[in-house]
PDB file of C-alpha atoms in Angstrom:
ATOM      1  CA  UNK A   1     -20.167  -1.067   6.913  1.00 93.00           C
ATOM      2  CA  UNK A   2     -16.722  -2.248   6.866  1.00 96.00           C
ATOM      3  CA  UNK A   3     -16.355  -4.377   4.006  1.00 95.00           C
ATOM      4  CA  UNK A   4     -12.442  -5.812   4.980  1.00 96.00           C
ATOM      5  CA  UNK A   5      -9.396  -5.133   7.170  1.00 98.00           C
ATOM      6  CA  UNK A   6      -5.972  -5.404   6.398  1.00 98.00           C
ATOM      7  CA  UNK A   7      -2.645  -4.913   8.460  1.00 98.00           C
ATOM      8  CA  UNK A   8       1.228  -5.518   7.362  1.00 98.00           C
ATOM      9  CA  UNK A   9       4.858  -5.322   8.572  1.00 98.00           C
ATOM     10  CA  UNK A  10       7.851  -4.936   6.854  1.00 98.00           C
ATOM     11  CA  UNK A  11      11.119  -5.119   8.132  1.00 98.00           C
ATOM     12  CA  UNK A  12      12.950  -2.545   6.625  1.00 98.00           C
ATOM     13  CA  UNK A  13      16.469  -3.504   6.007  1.00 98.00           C
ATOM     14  CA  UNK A  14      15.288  -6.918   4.908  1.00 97.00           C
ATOM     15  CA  UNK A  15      13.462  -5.108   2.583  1.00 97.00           C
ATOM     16  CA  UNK A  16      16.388  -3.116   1.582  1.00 97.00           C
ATOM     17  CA  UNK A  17      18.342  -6.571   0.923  1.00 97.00           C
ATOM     18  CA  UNK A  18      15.344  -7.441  -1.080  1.00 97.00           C
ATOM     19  CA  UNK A  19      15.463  -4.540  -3.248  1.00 96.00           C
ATOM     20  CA  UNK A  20      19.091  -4.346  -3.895  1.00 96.00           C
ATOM     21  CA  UNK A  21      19.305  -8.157  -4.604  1.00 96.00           C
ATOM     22  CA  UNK A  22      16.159  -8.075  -7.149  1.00 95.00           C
ATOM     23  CA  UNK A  23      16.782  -5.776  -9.877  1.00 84.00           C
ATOM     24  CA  UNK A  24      13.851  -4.391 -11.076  1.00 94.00           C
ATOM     25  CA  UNK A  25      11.639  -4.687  -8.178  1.00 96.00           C
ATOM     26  CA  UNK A  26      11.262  -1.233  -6.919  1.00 95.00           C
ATOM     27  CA  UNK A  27       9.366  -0.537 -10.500  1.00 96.00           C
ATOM     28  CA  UNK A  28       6.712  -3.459 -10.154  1.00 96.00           C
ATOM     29  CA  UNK A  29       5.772  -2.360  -6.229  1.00 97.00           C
ATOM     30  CA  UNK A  30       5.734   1.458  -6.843  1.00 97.00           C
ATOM     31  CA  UNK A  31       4.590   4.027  -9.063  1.00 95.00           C
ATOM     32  CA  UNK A  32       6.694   6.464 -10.771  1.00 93.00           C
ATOM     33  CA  UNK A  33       5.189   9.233  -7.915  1.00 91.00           C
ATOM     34  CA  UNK A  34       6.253   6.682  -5.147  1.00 95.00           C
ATOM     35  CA  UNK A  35       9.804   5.727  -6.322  1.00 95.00           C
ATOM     36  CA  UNK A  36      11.677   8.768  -5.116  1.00 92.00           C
ATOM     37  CA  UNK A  37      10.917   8.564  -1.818  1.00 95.00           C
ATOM     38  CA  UNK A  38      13.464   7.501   1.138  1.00 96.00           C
ATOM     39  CA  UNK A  39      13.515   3.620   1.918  1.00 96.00           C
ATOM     40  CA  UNK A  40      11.500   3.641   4.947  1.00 96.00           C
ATOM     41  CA  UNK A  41       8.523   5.413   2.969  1.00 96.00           C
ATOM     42  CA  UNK A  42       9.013   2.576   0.727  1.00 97.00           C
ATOM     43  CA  UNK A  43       8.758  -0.030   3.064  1.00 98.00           C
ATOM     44  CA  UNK A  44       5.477   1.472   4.954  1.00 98.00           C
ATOM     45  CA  UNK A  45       4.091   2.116   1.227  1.00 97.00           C
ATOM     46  CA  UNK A  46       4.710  -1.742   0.693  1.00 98.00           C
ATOM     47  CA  UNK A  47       2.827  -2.746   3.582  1.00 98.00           C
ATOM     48  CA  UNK A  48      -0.082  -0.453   2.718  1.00 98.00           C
ATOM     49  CA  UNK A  49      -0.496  -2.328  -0.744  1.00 97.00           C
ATOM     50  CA  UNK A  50      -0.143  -5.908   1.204  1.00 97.00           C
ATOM     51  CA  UNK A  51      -2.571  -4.757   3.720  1.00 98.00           C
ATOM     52  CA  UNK A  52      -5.592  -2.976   1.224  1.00 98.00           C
ATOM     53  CA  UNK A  53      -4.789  -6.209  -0.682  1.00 96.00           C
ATOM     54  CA  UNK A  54      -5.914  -8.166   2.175  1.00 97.00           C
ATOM     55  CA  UNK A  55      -8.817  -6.159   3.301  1.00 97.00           C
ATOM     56  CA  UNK A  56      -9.799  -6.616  -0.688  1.00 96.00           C
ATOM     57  CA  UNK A  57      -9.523 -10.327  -0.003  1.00 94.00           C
ATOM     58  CA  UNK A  58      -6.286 -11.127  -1.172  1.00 85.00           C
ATOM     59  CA  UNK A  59      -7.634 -12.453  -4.936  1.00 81.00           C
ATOM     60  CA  UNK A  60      -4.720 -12.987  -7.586  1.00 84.00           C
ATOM     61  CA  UNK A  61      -3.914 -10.803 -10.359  1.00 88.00           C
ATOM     62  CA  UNK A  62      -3.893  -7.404  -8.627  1.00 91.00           C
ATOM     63  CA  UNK A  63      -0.822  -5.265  -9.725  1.00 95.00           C
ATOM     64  CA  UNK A  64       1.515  -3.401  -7.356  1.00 95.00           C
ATOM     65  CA  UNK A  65       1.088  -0.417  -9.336  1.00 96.00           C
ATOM     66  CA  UNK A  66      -2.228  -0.365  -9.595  1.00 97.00           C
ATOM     67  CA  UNK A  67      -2.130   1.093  -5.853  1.00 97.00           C
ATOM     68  CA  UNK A  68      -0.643   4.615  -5.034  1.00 97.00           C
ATOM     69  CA  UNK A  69       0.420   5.990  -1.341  1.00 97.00           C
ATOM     70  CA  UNK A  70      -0.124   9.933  -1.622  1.00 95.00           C
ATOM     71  CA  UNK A  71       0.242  12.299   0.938  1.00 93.00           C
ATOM     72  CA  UNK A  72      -2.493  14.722   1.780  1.00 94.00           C
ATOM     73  CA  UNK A  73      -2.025  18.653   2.003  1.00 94.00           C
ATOM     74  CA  UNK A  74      -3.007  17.976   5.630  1.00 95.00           C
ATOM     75  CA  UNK A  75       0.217  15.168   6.039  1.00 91.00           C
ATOM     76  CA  UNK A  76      -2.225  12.077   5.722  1.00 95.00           C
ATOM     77  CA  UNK A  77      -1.497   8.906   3.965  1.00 96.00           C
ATOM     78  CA  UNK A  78      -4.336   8.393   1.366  1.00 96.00           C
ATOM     79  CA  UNK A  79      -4.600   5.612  -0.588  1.00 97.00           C
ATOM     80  CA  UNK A  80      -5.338   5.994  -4.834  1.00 97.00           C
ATOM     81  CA  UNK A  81      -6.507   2.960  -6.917  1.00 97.00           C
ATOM     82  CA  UNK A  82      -6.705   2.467 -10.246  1.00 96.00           C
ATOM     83  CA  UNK A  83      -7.267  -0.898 -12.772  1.00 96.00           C
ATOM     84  CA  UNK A  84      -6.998  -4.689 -10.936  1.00 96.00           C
ATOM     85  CA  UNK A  85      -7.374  -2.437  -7.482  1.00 97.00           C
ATOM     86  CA  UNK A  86     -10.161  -0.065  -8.183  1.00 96.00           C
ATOM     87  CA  UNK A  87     -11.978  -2.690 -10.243  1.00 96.00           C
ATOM     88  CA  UNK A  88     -11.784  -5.523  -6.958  1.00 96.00           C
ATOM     89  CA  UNK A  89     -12.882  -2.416  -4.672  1.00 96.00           C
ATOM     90  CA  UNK A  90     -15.924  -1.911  -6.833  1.00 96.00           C
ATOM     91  CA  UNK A  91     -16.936  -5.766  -6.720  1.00 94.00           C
ATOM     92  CA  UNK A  92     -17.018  -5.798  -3.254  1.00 95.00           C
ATOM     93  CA  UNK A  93     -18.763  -2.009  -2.825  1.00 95.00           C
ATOM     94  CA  UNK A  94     -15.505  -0.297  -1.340  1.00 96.00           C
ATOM     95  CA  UNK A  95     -16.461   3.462  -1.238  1.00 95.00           C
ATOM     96  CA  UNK A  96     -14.009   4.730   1.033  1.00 95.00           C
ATOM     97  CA  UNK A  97     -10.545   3.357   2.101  1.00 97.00           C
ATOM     98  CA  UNK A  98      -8.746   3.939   5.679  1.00 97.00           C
ATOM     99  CA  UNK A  99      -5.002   4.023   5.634  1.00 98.00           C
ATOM    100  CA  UNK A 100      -2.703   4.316   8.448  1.00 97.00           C
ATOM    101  CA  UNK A 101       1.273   3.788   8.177  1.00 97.00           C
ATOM    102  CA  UNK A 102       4.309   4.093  10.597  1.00 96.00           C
ATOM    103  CA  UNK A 103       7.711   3.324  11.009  1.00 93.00           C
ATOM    104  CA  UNK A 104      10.369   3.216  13.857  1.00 93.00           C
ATOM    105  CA  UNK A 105      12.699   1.023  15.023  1.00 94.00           C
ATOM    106  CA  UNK A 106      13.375  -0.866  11.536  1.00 96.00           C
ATOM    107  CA  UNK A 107      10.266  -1.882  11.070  1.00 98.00           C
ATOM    108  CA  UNK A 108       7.307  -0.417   8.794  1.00 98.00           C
ATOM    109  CA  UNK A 109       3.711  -1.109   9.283  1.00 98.00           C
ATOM    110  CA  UNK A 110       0.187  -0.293   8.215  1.00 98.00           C
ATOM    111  CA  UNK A 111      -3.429  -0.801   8.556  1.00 98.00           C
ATOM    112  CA  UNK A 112      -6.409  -0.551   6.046  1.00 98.00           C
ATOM    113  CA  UNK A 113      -9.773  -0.355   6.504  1.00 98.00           C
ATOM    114  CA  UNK A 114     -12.116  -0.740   3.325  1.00 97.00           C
ATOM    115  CA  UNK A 115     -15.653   0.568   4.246  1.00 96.00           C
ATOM    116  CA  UNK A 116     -18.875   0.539   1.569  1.00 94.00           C
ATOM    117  CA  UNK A 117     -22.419   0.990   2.268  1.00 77.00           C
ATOM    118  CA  UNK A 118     -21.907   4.328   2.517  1.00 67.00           C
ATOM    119  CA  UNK A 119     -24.189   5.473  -0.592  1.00 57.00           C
TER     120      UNK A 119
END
């Protein structure tokens, strides 16, 4: 059963701008495993956490870095939650999350799909 569906674009060098002009920033949206990577991994990252936060209905009071955007051995995006995140997943019966991310032509986007009923 899907439980919610979220989807998000980012323009990345408004983004950039964003980052550069808001000190700070880049260490409430990402984790310390997320931080190194190149700006455009960044910005498709971002749009992951908007878009599970809007499959998750949107509520207030979840935290950026409650989310993490791994990579799988296999090259897949896979999406880790922990506190605010995992505990809103768990209210709604999230077992298993859906993650898809891209980026070309300046622009970074991504869909989630948060599925329960599973068990």
């Amino acid at each position: 059963m899907i439980v919610g569906t979220g989807i998000d674009v980012v323009d990345i060098p408004r983004f950039a701008e964003t980052l550069e002009r808001t000190p700070g920033l880049r260490e409430r949206l990402f984790t310390s495993a997320e931080l190194e990577l190149p700006l455009r991994s960044l910005a498709a990252r971002f749009a992951a956490k908007e878009a599970l936060a809007k499959a998750l209905g949107a509520p207030v009071g979840l935290a950026w870095t409650d989310v993490t955007v791994e990579r799988r051995d296999d090259g897949r995006p896979h999406i880790v939650m922990t506190g605010t995140v995992q505990s809103r997943a768990e209210e709604l019966g999230v077992e298993r999350v859906h993650v898809s991310l891209s980026h070309d032509a300046g622009v970074a986007s991504a869909v989630v799909v948060a599925e329960g009923g599973l068990s």
